[in-house]
JSON list of C-alpha atoms and ligand atoms in Angstrom, two decimals:
[
{"chain": "A", "resi": 1, "resn": "MET", "atom": "CA", "xyz": [5.53, 11.67, 17.70]},
{"chain": "A", "resi": 2, "resn": "ALA", "atom": "CA", "xyz": [2.11, 11.97, 16.06]},
{"chain": "A", "resi": 3, "resn": "ASP", "atom": "CA", "xyz": [0.06, 9.47, 14.09]},
{"chain": "A", "resi": 4, "resn": "LYS", "atom": "CA", "xyz": [1.39, 9.54, 10.49]},
{"chain": "A", "resi": 5, "resn": "SER", "atom": "CA", "xyz": [-0.13, 9.05, 7.03]},
{"chain": "A", "resi": 6, "resn": "PHE", "atom": "CA", "xyz": [0.73, 9.11, 3.34]},
{"chain": "A", "resi": 7, "resn": "PHE", "atom": "CA", "xyz": [-1.26, 11.00, 0.73]},
{"chain": "A", "resi": 8, "resn": "ILE", "atom": "CA", "xyz": [-0.71, 9.67, -2.80]},
{"chain": "A", "resi": 9, "resn": "ASP", "atom": "CA", "xyz": [-2.11, 11.97, -5.44]},
{"chain": "A", "resi": 10, "resn": "THR", "atom": "CA", "xyz": [-2.33, 9.79, -8.55]},
{"chain": "A", "resi": 11, "resn": "THR", "atom": "CA", "xyz": [-3.13, 12.86, -10.68]},
{"chain": "A", "resi": 12, "resn": "MET", "atom": "CA", "xyz": [0.45, 14.03, -10.09]},
{"chain": "A", "resi": 13, "resn": "CYS", "atom": "CA", "xyz": [2.11, 10.67, -10.79]},
{"chain": "A", "resi": 14, "resn": "MET", "atom": "CA", "xyz": [4.00, 10.50, -14.10]},
{"chain": "A", "resi": 15, "resn": "ALA", "atom": "CA", "xyz": [5.16, 6.92, -13.51]},
{"chain": "A", "resi": 16, "resn": "CYS", "atom": "CA", "xyz": [8.86, 7.72, -13.38]},
{"chain": "A", "resi": 17, "resn": "ARG", "atom": "CA", "xyz": [9.21, 5.00, -10.70]},
{"chain": "A", "resi": 18, "resn": "GLY", "atom": "CA", "xyz": [11.67, 7.03, -8.67]},
{"chain": "A", "resi": 19, "resn": "CYS", "atom": "CA", "xyz": [9.75, 5.93, -5.55]},
{"chain": "A", "resi": 20, "resn": "GLN", "atom": "CA", "xyz": [10.17, 2.27, -6.50]},
{"chain": "A", "resi": 21, "resn": "ILE", "atom": "CA", "xyz": [13.94, 2.62, -6.91]},
{"chain": "A", "resi": 22, "resn": "ALA", "atom": "CA", "xyz": [14.32, 4.68, -3.72]},
{"chain": "A", "resi": 23, "resn": "CYS", "atom": "CA", "xyz": [12.42, 2.00, -1.81]},
{"chain": "A", "resi": 24, "resn": "LYS", "atom": "CA", "xyz": [14.72, -0.75, -3.12]},
{"chain": "A", "resi": 25, "resn": "GLN", "atom": "CA", "xyz": [17.78, 1.32, -2.30]},
{"chain": "A", "resi": 26, "resn": "TRP", "atom": "CA", "xyz": [16.84, 2.36, 1.23]},
{"chain": "A", "resi": 27, "resn": "ASN", "atom": "CA", "xyz": [15.72, -1.13, 2.19]},
{"chain": "A", "resi": 28, "resn": "MET", "atom": "CA", "xyz": [18.76, -2.69, 0.48]},
{"chain": "A", "resi": 29, "resn": "ASN", "atom": "CA", "xyz": [16.43, -4.95, -1.48]},
{"chain": "A", "resi": 30, "resn": "PRO", "atom": "CA", "xyz": [17.85, -6.63, -4.59]},
{"chain": "A", "resi": 31, "resn": "GLY", "atom": "CA", "xyz": [16.55, -5.83, -8.07]},
{"chain": "A", "resi": 32, "resn": "THR", "atom": "CA", "xyz": [14.06, -8.20, -9.66]},
{"chain": "A", "resi": 33, "resn": "LYS", "atom": "CA", "xyz": [14.79, -9.86, -12.99]},
{"chain": "A", "resi": 34, "resn": "THR", "atom": "CA", "xyz": [11.89, -9.16, -15.34]},
{"chain": "A", "resi": 35, "resn": "VAL", "atom": "CA", "xyz": [10.83, -9.68, -18.95]},
{"chain": "A", "resi": 36, "resn": "GLN", "atom": "CA", "xyz": [8.80, -7.35, -21.17]},
{"chain": "A", "resi": 37, "resn": "LYS", "atom": "CA", "xyz": [5.23, -8.68, -21.29]},
{"chain": "A", "resi": 38, "resn": "GLY", "atom": "CA", "xyz": [3.58, -5.81, -23.12]},
{"chain": "A", "resi": 39, "resn": "SER", "atom": "CA", "xyz": [3.16, -3.48, -20.14]},
{"chain": "A", "resi": 40, "resn": "HIS", "atom": "CA", "xyz": [5.37, -0.74, -18.78]},
{"chain": "A", "resi": 41, "resn": "GLN", "atom": "CA", "xyz": [4.76, -2.17, -15.30]},
{"chain": "A", "resi": 42, "resn": "ASN", "atom": "CA", "xyz": [7.97, -3.61, -14.03]},
{"chain": "A", "resi": 43, "resn": "PRO", "atom": "CA", "xyz": [8.18, -5.88, -12.08]},
{"chain": "A", "resi": 44, "resn": "GLU", "atom": "CA", "xyz": [4.84, -7.61, -12.50]},
{"chain": "A", "resi": 45, "resn": "ASP", "atom": "CA", "xyz": [3.89, -7.66, -8.83]},
{"chain": "A", "resi": 46, "resn": "PHE", "atom": "CA", "xyz": [5.04, -7.15, -5.24]},
{"chain": "A", "resi": 47, "resn": "SER", "atom": "CA", "xyz": [7.50, -9.63, -3.80]},
{"chain": "A", "resi": 48, "resn": "TYR", "atom": "CA", "xyz": [9.40, -10.24, -0.58]},
{"chain": "A", "resi": 49, "resn": "SER", "atom": "CA", "xyz": [11.89, -7.66, -1.85]},
{"chain": "A", "resi": 50, "resn": "THR", "atom": "CA", "xyz": [9.57, -5.28, -3.77]},
{"chain": "A", "resi": 51, "resn": "PHE", "atom": "CA", "xyz": [7.55, -3.15, -1.33]},
{"chain": "A", "resi": 52, "resn": "LYS", "atom": "CA", "xyz": [6.66, -0.33, -3.70]},
{"chain": "A", "resi": 53, "resn": "LEU", "atom": "CA", "xyz": [5.29, -0.80, -7.21]},
{"chain": "A", "resi": 54, "resn": "VAL", "atom": "CA", "xyz": [3.95, 1.72, -9.71]},
{"chain": "A", "resi": 55, "resn": "ARG", "atom": "CA", "xyz": [1.08, -0.17, -11.33]},
{"chain": "A", "resi": 56, "resn": "PHE", "atom": "CA", "xyz": [0.20, 0.66, -14.94]},
{"chain": "A", "resi": 57, "resn": "SER", "atom": "CA", "xyz": [-3.19, 0.14, -16.48]},
{"chain": "A", "resi": 58, "resn": "GLU", "atom": "CA", "xyz": [-3.97, 1.00, -20.11]},
{"chain": "A", "resi": 59, "resn": "LEU", "atom": "CA", "xyz": [-7.66, 1.09, -21.02]},
{"chain": "A", "resi": 60, "resn": "GLU", "atom": "CA", "xyz": [-9.96, 2.40, -23.69]},
{"chain": "A", "resi": 61, "resn": "VAL", "atom": "CA", "xyz": [-12.50, 4.65, -21.98]},
{"chain": "A", "resi": 62, "resn": "GLY", "atom": "CA", "xyz": [-15.16, 6.45, -24.02]},
{"chain": "A", "resi": 63, "resn": "GLY", "atom": "CA", "xyz": [-13.27, 5.68, -27.24]},
{"chain": "A", "resi": 64, "resn": "LYS", "atom": "CA", "xyz": [-10.04, 7.19, -25.90]},
{"chain": "A", "resi": 65, "resn": "LEU", "atom": "CA", "xyz": [-6.90, 5.46, -24.66]},
{"chain": "A", "resi": 66, "resn": "ARG", "atom": "CA", "xyz": [-6.26, 6.22, -20.99]},
{"chain": "A", "resi": 67, "resn": "TRP", "atom": "CA", "xyz": [-3.26, 5.46, -18.77]},
{"chain": "A", "resi": 68, "resn": "TYR", "atom": "CA", "xyz": [-3.75, 4.97, -15.04]},
{"chain": "A", "resi": 69, "resn": "PHE", "atom": "CA", "xyz": [-0.72, 5.07, -12.73]},
{"chain": "A", "resi": 70, "resn": "PHE", "atom": "CA", "xyz": [-1.00, 3.71, -9.19]},
{"chain": "A", "resi": 71, "resn": "PRO", "atom": "CA", "xyz": [2.07, 3.84, -6.88]},
{"chain": "A", "resi": 72, "resn": "ASP", "atom": "CA", "xyz": [0.96, 0.89, -4.75]},
{"chain": "A", "resi": 73, "resn": "GLN", "atom": "CA", "xyz": [2.15, -0.03, -1.23]},
{"chain": "A", "resi": 74, "resn": "CYS", "atom": "CA", "xyz": [0.88, -1.19, 2.19]},
{"chain": "A", "resi": 75, "resn": "ARG", "atom": "CA", "xyz": [-2.00, 0.95, 3.52]},
{"chain": "A", "resi": 76, "resn": "HIS", "atom": "CA", "xyz": [-0.83, 0.78, 7.18]},
{"chain": "A", "resi": 77, "resn": "CYS", "atom": "CA", "xyz": [-4.46, 0.17, 8.17]},
{"chain": "A", "resi": 78, "resn": "THR", "atom": "CA", "xyz": [-5.79, 1.82, 11.33]},
{"chain": "A", "resi": 79, "resn": "VAL", "atom": "CA", "xyz": [-7.00, -1.64, 12.45]},
{"chain": "A", "resi": 80, "resn": "ALA", "atom": "CA", "xyz": [-4.78, -3.98, 10.43]},
{"chain": "A", "resi": 81, "resn": "PRO", "atom": "CA", "xyz": [-6.53, -7.19, 9.32]},
{"chain": "A", "resi": 82, "resn": "CYS", "atom": "CA", "xyz": [-3.12, -8.82, 8.73]},
{"chain": "A", "resi": 83, "resn": "GLN", "atom": "CA", "xyz": [-2.22, -8.26, 12.37]},
{"chain": "A", "resi": 84, "resn": "VAL", "atom": "CA", "xyz": [-5.60, -9.37, 13.70]},
{"chain": "A", "resi": 85, "resn": "VAL", "atom": "CA", "xyz": [-5.39, -12.61, 11.71]},
{"chain": "A", "resi": 86, "resn": "ALA", "atom": "CA", "xyz": [-1.74, -13.22, 12.64]},
{"chain": "A", "resi": 87, "resn": "GLU", "atom": "CA", "xyz": [-2.64, -12.88, 16.32]},
{"chain": "A", "resi": 88, "resn": "SER", "atom": "CA", "xyz": [-5.57, -15.27, 15.91]},
{"chain": "A", "resi": 89, "resn": "LEU", "atom": "CA", "xyz": [-3.07, -17.81, 14.47]},
{"chain": "A", "resi": 90, "resn": "ASN", "atom": "CA", "xyz": [-0.61, -17.14, 17.31]},
{"chain": "A", "resi": 91, "resn": "VAL", "atom": "CA", "xyz": [1.90, -15.75, 14.77]},
{"chain": "A", "resi": 92, "resn": "LYS", "atom": "CA", "xyz": [4.01, -13.12, 16.51]},
{"chain": "A", "resi": 93, "resn": "ALA", "atom": "CA", "xyz": [5.38, -11.35, 13.44]},
{"chain": "A", "resi": 94, "resn": "ILE", "atom": "CA", "xyz": [3.19, -8.26, 13.03]},
{"chain": "A", "resi": 95, "resn": "THR", "atom": "CA", "xyz": [3.01, -5.23, 15.30]},
{"chain": "A", "resi": 96, "resn": "GLN", "atom": "CA", "xyz": [1.74, -1.68, 15.11]},
{"chain": "A", "resi": 97, "resn": "ASP", "atom": "CA", "xyz": [4.02, 1.16, 16.16]},
{"chain": "A", "resi": 98, "resn": "LYS", "atom": "CA", "xyz": [2.08, 3.11, 18.81]},
{"chain": "A", "resi": 99, "resn": "ALA", "atom": "CA", "xyz": [3.56, 6.51, 17.94]},
{"chain": "A", "resi": 100, "resn": "THR", "atom": "CA", "xyz": [3.21, 6.55, 14.14]},
{"chain": "A", "resi": 101, "resn": "GLY", "atom": "CA", "xyz": [0.62, 3.81, 13.53]},
{"chain": "A", "resi": 102, "resn": "ALA", "atom": "CA", "xyz": [3.00, 2.00, 11.13]},
{"chain": "A", "resi": 103, "resn": "VAL", "atom": "CA", "xyz": [2.14, -1.69, 10.72]},
{"chain": "A", "resi": 104, "resn": "LEU", "atom": "CA", "xyz": [5.44, -3.57, 10.92]},
{"chain": "A", "resi": 105, "resn": "PHE", "atom": "CA", "xyz": [6.46, -7.08, 9.88]},
{"chain": "A", "resi": 106, "resn": "ASN", "atom": "CA", "xyz": [9.33, -8.61, 11.84]},
{"chain": "A", "resi": 107, "resn": "LYS", "atom": "CA", "xyz": [11.45, -10.14, 9.07]},
{"chain": "A", "resi": 108, "resn": "LYS", "atom": "CA", "xyz": [13.27, -12.36, 11.53]},
{"chain": "A", "resi": 109, "resn": "ALA", "atom": "CA", "xyz": [10.10, -14.12, 12.72]},
{"chain": "A", "resi": 110, "resn": "LYS", "atom": "CA", "xyz": [9.55, -17.39, 10.89]},
{"chain": "A", "resi": 111, "resn": "VAL", "atom": "CA", "xyz": [6.03, -17.83, 9.55]},
{"chain": "A", "resi": 112, "resn": "LYS", "atom": "CA", "xyz": [4.67, -21.12, 8.20]},
{"chain": "A", "resi": 113, "resn": "GLU", "atom": "CA", "xyz": [3.47, -21.00, 4.59]},
{"chain": "A", "resi": 114, "resn": "LYS", "atom": "CA", "xyz": [-0.13, -21.90, 5.48]},
{"chain": "A", "resi": 115, "resn": "ASP", "atom": "CA", "xyz": [-0.27, -19.09, 8.05]},
{"chain": "A", "resi": 116, "resn": "PHE", "atom": "CA", "xyz": [1.21, -16.62, 5.55]},
{"chain": "A", "resi": 117, "resn": "LYS", "atom": "CA", "xyz": [-1.47, -17.61, 3.04]},
{"chain": "A", "resi": 118, "resn": "GLU", "atom": "CA", "xyz": [-4.21, -16.84, 5.54]},
{"chain": "A", "resi": 119, "resn": "ILE", "atom": "CA", "xyz": [-2.58, -13.52, 6.46]},
{"chain": "A", "resi": 120, "resn": "ARG", "atom": "CA", "xyz": [-2.27, -12.55, 2.78]},
{"chain": "A", "resi": 121, "resn": "GLU", "atom": "CA", "xyz": [-5.85, -13.57, 1.98]},
{"chain": "A", "resi": 122, "resn": "ASN", "atom": "CA", "xyz": [-7.07, -11.33, 4.78]},
{"chain": "A", "resi": 123, "resn": "CYS", "atom": "CA", "xyz": [-5.27, -8.23, 3.57]},
{"chain": "A", "resi": 124, "resn": "PRO", "atom": "CA", "xyz": [-7.91, -6.30, 1.62]},
{"chain": "A", "resi": 125, "resn": "TRP", "atom": "CA", "xyz": [-5.20, -5.01, -0.75]},
{"chain": "A", "resi": 126, "resn": "ASP", "atom": "CA", "xyz": [-3.13, -8.21, -1.24]},
{"chain": "A", "resi": 127, "resn": "ILE", "atom": "CA", "xyz": [0.06, -6.71, 0.19]},
{"chain": "A", "resi": 128, "resn": "PRO", "atom": "CA", "xyz": [1.95, -9.28, 2.34]},
{"chain": "A", "resi": 129, "resn": "ARG", "atom": "CA", "xyz": [4.60, -11.42, 0.69]},
{"chain": "A", "resi": 130, "resn": "TRP", "atom": "CA", "xyz": [6.71, -14.29, 2.05]},
{"chain": "A", "resi": 131, "resn": "ASP", "atom": "CA", "xyz": [10.11, -15.79, 1.35]},
{"chain": "A", "resi": 132, "resn": "ALA", "atom": "CA", "xyz": [10.34, -19.57, 1.21]},
{"chain": "A", "resi": 133, "resn": "LYS", "atom": "CA", "xyz": [14.03, -19.50, 2.17]},
{"chain": "A", "resi": 134, "resn": "THR", "atom": "CA", "xyz": [13.86, -17.31, 5.28]},
{"chain": "A", "resi": 135, "resn": "GLN", "atom": "CA", "xyz": [10.13, -17.90, 5.99]},
{"chain": "A", "resi": 136, "resn": "GLY", "atom": "CA", "xyz": [9.91, -14.16, 6.72]},
{"chain": "A", "resi": 137, "resn": "LEU", "atom": "CA", "xyz": [7.12, -11.76, 5.78]},
{"chain": "A", "resi": 138, "resn": "GLY", "atom": "CA", "xyz": [7.87, -8.66, 3.69]},
{"chain": "A", "resi": 139, "resn": "LYS", "atom": "CA", "xyz": [6.16, -5.36, 2.83]},
{"chain": "A", "resi": 140, "resn": "CYS", "atom": "CA", "xyz": [6.51, -1.56, 3.16]},
{"chain": "A", "resi": 141, "resn": "THR", "atom": "CA", "xyz": [7.97, -0.52, 6.53]},
{"chain": "A", "resi": 142, "resn": "MET", "atom": "CA", "xyz": [6.81, 3.13, 6.36]},
{"chain": "A", "resi": 143, "resn": "CYS", "atom": "CA", "xyz": [10.60, 3.69, 6.45]},
{"chain": "A", "resi": 144, "resn": "ILE", "atom": "CA", "xyz": [10.14, 3.69, 10.22]},
{"chain": "A", "resi": 145, "resn": "ASP", "atom": "CA", "xyz": [13.90, 4.03, 10.75]},
{"chain": "A", "resi": 146, "resn": "ARG", "atom": "CA", "xyz": [13.92, 7.29, 8.76]},
{"chain": "A", "resi": 147, "resn": "VAL", "atom": "CA", "xyz": [10.63, 8.59, 10.20]},
{"chain": "A", "resi": 148, "resn": "LYS", "atom": "CA", "xyz": [11.84, 8.11, 13.80]},
{"chain": "A", "resi": 149, "resn": "GLU", "atom": "CA", "xyz": [14.80, 10.35, 12.91]},
{"chain": "A", "resi": 150, "resn": "GLY", "atom": "CA", "xyz": [12.50, 13.06, 11.55]},
{"chain": "A", "resi": 151, "resn": "LEU", "atom": "CA", "xyz": [13.17, 12.18, 7.89]},
{"chain": "A", "resi": 152, "resn": "LEU", "atom": "CA", "xyz": [10.63, 11.55, 5.14]},
{"chain": "A", "resi": 153, "resn": "PRO", "atom": "CA", "xyz": [10.15, 7.99, 3.82]},
{"chain": "A", "resi": 154, "resn": "ALA", "atom": "CA", "xyz": [12.58, 7.37, 0.93]},
{"chain": "A", "resi": 155, "resn": "CYS", "atom": "CA", "xyz": [9.78, 7.11, -1.67]},
{"chain": "A", "resi": 156, "resn": "VAL", "atom": "CA", "xyz": [8.30, 10.47, -0.60]},
{"chain": "A", "resi": 157, "resn": "LYS", "atom": "CA", "xyz": [11.67, 12.21, -0.46]},
{"chain": "A", "resi": 158, "resn": "THR", "atom": "CA", "xyz": [12.44, 11.05, -4.02]},
{"chain": "A", "resi": 159, "resn": "CYS", "atom": "CA", "xyz": [9.14, 11.89, -5.74]},
{"chain": "A", "resi": 160, "resn": "PRO", "atom": "CA", "xyz": [9.77, 14.88, -8.03]},
{"chain": "A", "resi": 161, "resn": "THR", "atom": "CA", "xyz": [6.12, 15.79, -8.75]},
{"chain": "A", "resi": 162, "resn": "GLY", "atom": "CA", "xyz": [4.43, 15.96, -5.35]},
{"chain": "A", "resi": 163, "resn": "ALA", "atom": "CA", "xyz": [2.43, 12.76, -5.94]},
{"chain": "A", "resi": 164, "resn": "MET", "atom": "CA", "xyz": [3.89, 11.23, -2.76]},
{"chain": "A", "resi": 165, "resn": "ASN", "atom": "CA", "xyz": [3.21, 13.10, 0.49]},
{"chain": "A", "resi": 166, "resn": "PHE", "atom": "CA", "xyz": [3.71, 12.15, 4.14]},
{"chain": "A", "resi": 167, "resn": "GLY", "atom": "CA", "xyz": [3.24, 13.74, 7.54]},
{"chain": "A", "resi": 168, "resn": "ASP", "atom": "CA", "xyz": [1.05, 14.03, 10.63]},
{"chain": "A", "resi": 169, "resn": "ARG", "atom": "CA", "xyz": [-2.28, 12.37, 9.92]},
{"chain": "A", "resi": 170, "resn": "ASP", "atom": "CA", "xyz": [-4.48, 15.39, 10.61]},
{"chain": "A", "resi": 171, "resn": "LYS", "atom": "CA", "xyz": [-2.44, 17.58, 8.25]},
{"chain": "A", "resi": 172, "resn": "VAL", "atom": "CA", "xyz": [-2.34, 14.86, 5.59]},
{"chain": "A", "resi": 173, "resn": "LEU", "atom": "CA", "xyz": [-6.12, 14.42, 5.77]},
{"chain": "A", "resi": 174, "resn": "ASP", "atom": "CA", "xyz": [-6.57, 18.20, 5.36]},
{"chain": "A", "resi": 175, "resn": "LEU", "atom": "CA", "xyz": [-4.26, 18.21, 2.33]},
{"chain": "A", "resi": 176, "resn": "ALA", "atom": "CA", "xyz": [-6.09, 15.22, 0.80]},
{"chain": "A", "resi": 177, "resn": "GLN", "atom": "CA", "xyz": [-9.53, 16.83, 1.26]},
{"chain": "A", "resi": 178, "resn": "LYS", "atom": "CA", "xyz": [-8.29, 20.13, -0.19]},
{"chain": "A", "resi": 179, "resn": "ARG", "atom": "CA", "xyz": [-6.89, 18.40, -3.26]},
{"chain": "A", "resi": 180, "resn": "LEU", "atom": "CA", "xyz": [-10.05, 16.30, -3.65]},
{"chain": "A", "resi": 181, "resn": "LYS", "atom": "CA", "xyz": [-12.13, 19.46, -3.74]},
{"chain": "A", "resi": 182, "resn": "GLU", "atom": "CA", "xyz": [-9.87, 20.93, -6.43]},
{"chain": "A", "resi": 183, "resn": "VAL", "atom": "CA", "xyz": [-9.99, 17.93, -8.76]},
{"chain": "A", "resi": 184, "resn": "LYS", "atom": "CA", "xyz": [-13.73, 17.20, -8.23]},
{"chain": "A", "resi": 185, "resn": "ALA", "atom": "CA", "xyz": [-14.54, 20.30, -10.27]},
{"chain": "A", "resi": 186, "resn": "THR", "atom": "CA", "xyz": [-13.05, 18.63, -13.35]},
{"chain": "A", "resi": 187, "resn": "TYR", "atom": "CA", "xyz": [-13.40, 14.96, -12.41]},
{"chain": "A", "resi": 188, "resn": "PRO", "atom": "CA", "xyz": [-16.72, 14.32, -10.63]},
{"chain": "A", "resi": 189, "resn": "LYS", "atom": "CA", "xyz": [-15.82, 10.66, -9.95]},
{"chain": "A", "resi": 190, "resn": "ALA", "atom": "CA", "xyz": [-12.73, 11.66, -7.93]},
{"chain": "A", "resi": 191, "resn": "GLU", "atom": "CA", "xyz": [-12.46, 10.10, -4.46]},
{"chain": "A", "resi": 192, "resn": "LEU", "atom": "CA", "xyz": [-10.09, 9.38, -1.58]},
{"chain": "A", "resi": 193, "resn": "LEU", "atom": "CA", "xyz": [-9.83, 5.61, -1.22]},
{"chain": "A", "resi": 194, "resn": "ASP", "atom": "CA", "xyz": [-10.86, 4.21, 2.17]},
{"chain": "A", "resi": 195, "resn": "TYR", "atom": "CA", "xyz": [-9.29, 7.22, 3.90]},
{"chain": "A", "resi": 196, "resn": "GLU", "atom": "CA", "xyz": [-10.94, 6.63, 7.28]},
{"chain": "A", "resi": 197, "resn": "SER", "atom": "CA", "xyz": [-9.43, 3.18, 7.75]},
{"chain": "A", "resi": 198, "resn": "VAL", "atom": "CA", "xyz": [-5.98, 3.48, 6.15]},
{"chain": "A", "resi": 199, "resn": "ARG", "atom": "CA", "xyz": [-2.80, 5.52, 6.54]},
{"chain": "A", "resi": 200, "resn": "THR", "atom": "CA", "xyz": [-1.95, 5.39, 2.83]},
{"chain": "A", "resi": 201, "resn": "ILE", "atom": "CA", "xyz": [-4.62, 7.52, 1.22]},
{"chain": "A", "resi": 202, "resn": "PHE", "atom": "CA", "xyz": [-4.92, 7.47, -2.57]},
{"chain": "A", "resi": 203, "resn": "LEU", "atom": "CA", "xyz": [-6.67, 10.16, -4.60]},
{"chain": "A", "resi": 204, "resn": "VAL", "atom": "CA", "xyz": [-8.13, 8.72, -7.82]},
{"chain": "A", "resi": 205, "resn": "ILE", "atom": "CA", "xyz": [-10.20, 10.48, -10.47]},
{"chain": "A", "resi": 206, "resn": "ASP", "atom": "CA", "xyz": [-11.91, 7.51, -12.07]},
{"chain": "A", "resi": 207, "resn": "GLU", "atom": "CA", "xyz": [-13.41, 4.12, -11.13]},
{"chain": "A", "resi": 208, "resn": "ARG", "atom": "CA", "xyz": [-11.13, 2.26, -8.71]},
{"chain": "A", "resi": 209, "resn": "LYS", "atom": "CA", "xyz": [-11.15, -0.86, -10.85]},
{"chain": "A", "resi": 210, "resn": "ASN", "atom": "CA", "xyz": [-9.57, 1.06, -13.75]},
{"chain": "A", "resi": 211, "resn": "TYR", "atom": "CA", "xyz": [-6.38, 1.51, -11.74]},
{"chain": "A", "resi": 212, "resn": "HIS", "atom": "CA", "xyz": [-5.78, -1.97, -10.38]},
{"chain": "A", "resi": 213, "resn": "LYS", "atom": "CA", "xyz": [-7.70, -5.01, -9.18]},
{"chain": "A", "resi": 214, "resn": "PHE", "atom": "CA", "xyz": [-6.81, -4.25, -5.56]},
{"chain": "A", "resi": 215, "resn": "ALA", "atom": "CA", "xyz": [-7.32, -0.48, -5.68]},
{"chain": "A", "resi": 216, "resn": "ALA", "atom": "CA", "xyz": [-10.75, -1.52, -4.43]},
{"chain": "A", "resi": 217, "resn": "ALA", "atom": "CA", "xyz": [-10.49, -3.34, -1.11]},
{"chain": "A", "resi": 218, "resn": "ARG", "atom": "CA", "xyz": [-11.05, -7.09, -1.36]},
{"chain": "A", "resi": 219, "resn": "ASP", "atom": "CA", "xyz": [-14.01, -8.22, 0.71]},
{"chain": "A", "resi": 220, "resn": "VAL", "atom": "CA", "xyz": [-12.58, -10.01, 3.71]},
{"chain": "A", "resi": 221, "resn": "LYS", "atom": "CA", "xyz": [-15.82, -9.97, 5.71]},
{"chain": "A", "resi": 222, "resn": "SER", "atom": "CA", "xyz": [-16.40, -13.69, 5.48]},
{"chain": "A", "resi": 223, "resn": "ILE", "atom": "CA", "xyz": [-13.06, -14.71, 6.91]},
{"chain": "A", "resi": 224, "resn": "ALA", "atom": "CA", "xyz": [-11.11, -14.57, 10.11]},
{"chain": "A", "resi": 225, "resn": "TYR", "atom": "CA", "xyz": [-10.77, -10.79, 10.35]},
{"chain": "A", "resi": 226, "resn": "PHE", "atom": "CA", "xyz": [-14.36, -10.01, 11.15]},
{"chain": "A", "resi": 227, "resn": "LYS", "atom": "CA", "xyz": [-14.79, -13.13, 13.24]},
{"chain": "A", "resi": 228, "resn": "GLN", "atom": "CA", "xyz": [-11.88, -11.97, 15.35]},
{"chain": "A", "resi": 229, "resn": "LEU", "atom": "CA", "xyz": [-13.11, -8.39, 15.49]},
{"chain": "A", "resi": 230, "resn": "SER", "atom": "CA", "xyz": [-16.55, -9.49, 16.60]},
{"chain": "A", "resi": 231, "resn": "ARG", "atom": "CA", "xyz": [-14.93, -11.63, 19.33]},
{"chain": "A", "resi": 232, "resn": "VAL", "atom": "CA", "xyz": [-13.01, -8.55, 20.51]},
{"chain": "A", "resi": 233, "resn": "ALA", "atom": "CA", "xyz": [-16.12, -6.36, 20.34]},
{"chain": "A", "resi": 234, "resn": "GLY", "atom": "CA", "xyz": [-18.32, -9.01, 21.97]},
{"chain": "B", "resi": 301, "resn": "SF4", "atom": "S1", "xyz": [-2.64, -3.06, 3.83]},
{"chain": "B", "resi": 301, "resn": "SF4", "atom": "FE1", "xyz": [-2.59, -5.24, 4.26]},
{"chain": "B", "resi": 301, "resn": "SF4", "atom": "S2", "xyz": [-0.48, -5.65, 4.93]},
{"chain": "B", "resi": 301, "resn": "SF4", "atom": "FE2", "xyz": [-0.83, -3.42, 5.07]},
{"chain": "B", "resi": 301, "resn": "SF4", "atom": "S3", "xyz": [-1.52, -3.08, 7.20]},
{"chain": "B", "resi": 301, "resn": "SF4", "atom": "FE3", "xyz": [-3.35, -3.32, 5.94]},
{"chain": "B", "resi": 301, "resn": "SF4", "atom": "S4", "xyz": [-3.84, -5.51, 6.11]},
{"chain": "B", "resi": 301, "resn": "SF4", "atom": "FE4", "xyz": [-1.71, -5.26, 6.76]},
{"chain": "B", "resi": 302, "resn": "SF4", "atom": "S1", "xyz": [7.72, 4.07, 3.01]},
{"chain": "B", "resi": 302, "resn": "SF4", "atom": "FE1", "xyz": [9.78, 3.18, 2.69]},
{"chain": "B", "resi": 302, "resn": "SF4", "atom": "S2", "xyz": [9.41, 0.97, 2.68]},
{"chain": "B", "resi": 302, "resn": "SF4", "atom": "FE2", "xyz": [7.40, 1.97, 2.31]},
{"chain": "B", "resi": 302, "resn": "SF4", "atom": "S3", "xyz": [7.17, 2.11, 0.08]},
{"chain": "B", "resi": 302, "resn": "SF4", "atom": "FE3", "xyz": [8.11, 4.06, 0.78]},
{"chain": "B", "resi": 302, "resn": "SF4", "atom": "S4", "xyz": [10.34, 3.69, 0.59]},
{"chain": "B", "resi": 302, "resn": "SF4", "atom": "FE4", "xyz": [9.36, 1.68, 0.53]}
]
């Protein structure tokens, strides 16, 4: 089985949240009780049982109201800072599947809260979550159980517009570059976010920060990730 990747074309997303529901269903995660706080985003953030979240941002740009939709999830990094940090803390809860490249959290492994905090702080996109009751880590699994059977991830299978795509990494990168070229003609600021270092590649047409605080990778250079990497490299 080849290295896999997602391509998420935000220009095609209409924020129906079908991906969010499919993710809950396939992973048998319970619904989250929410309250209306003036945004269509629902729930407010990721949790131990919410791996996929369509983020909404409503901004006035150039005197016009703009909506930005961002179907957020784990990036399945090529070198995963969460894993590097977990290993440096002797936490044996995070692995990378050799065949697909999926970064996997073992829900059964108990992780101390202080270790979880360090792991979360070192994820450039603020993805990992933790459950106080089970002490397990939670996030997107790449639907590895489906993928190993030749099926698409549940979120991709459900998406009715073509915003969510998945497949062999080389083909996904080709598709992403082709689509980037198409939209650049109309939207010169269009870009593929961090595509060389992640397996969840987002196409955006405007400034990253307009979509979501963590659409731009958080700078983790000062903390354990790069220290550990330099130890490995040295
Ligand atoms: S996005 Fe965060 S949680 Fe996902 S693999 Fe990368 S570092 Fe780990
Ligand atoms: S790949 Fe699976 S676990 Fe990950 S966001 Fe999509 S449905 Fe959820």
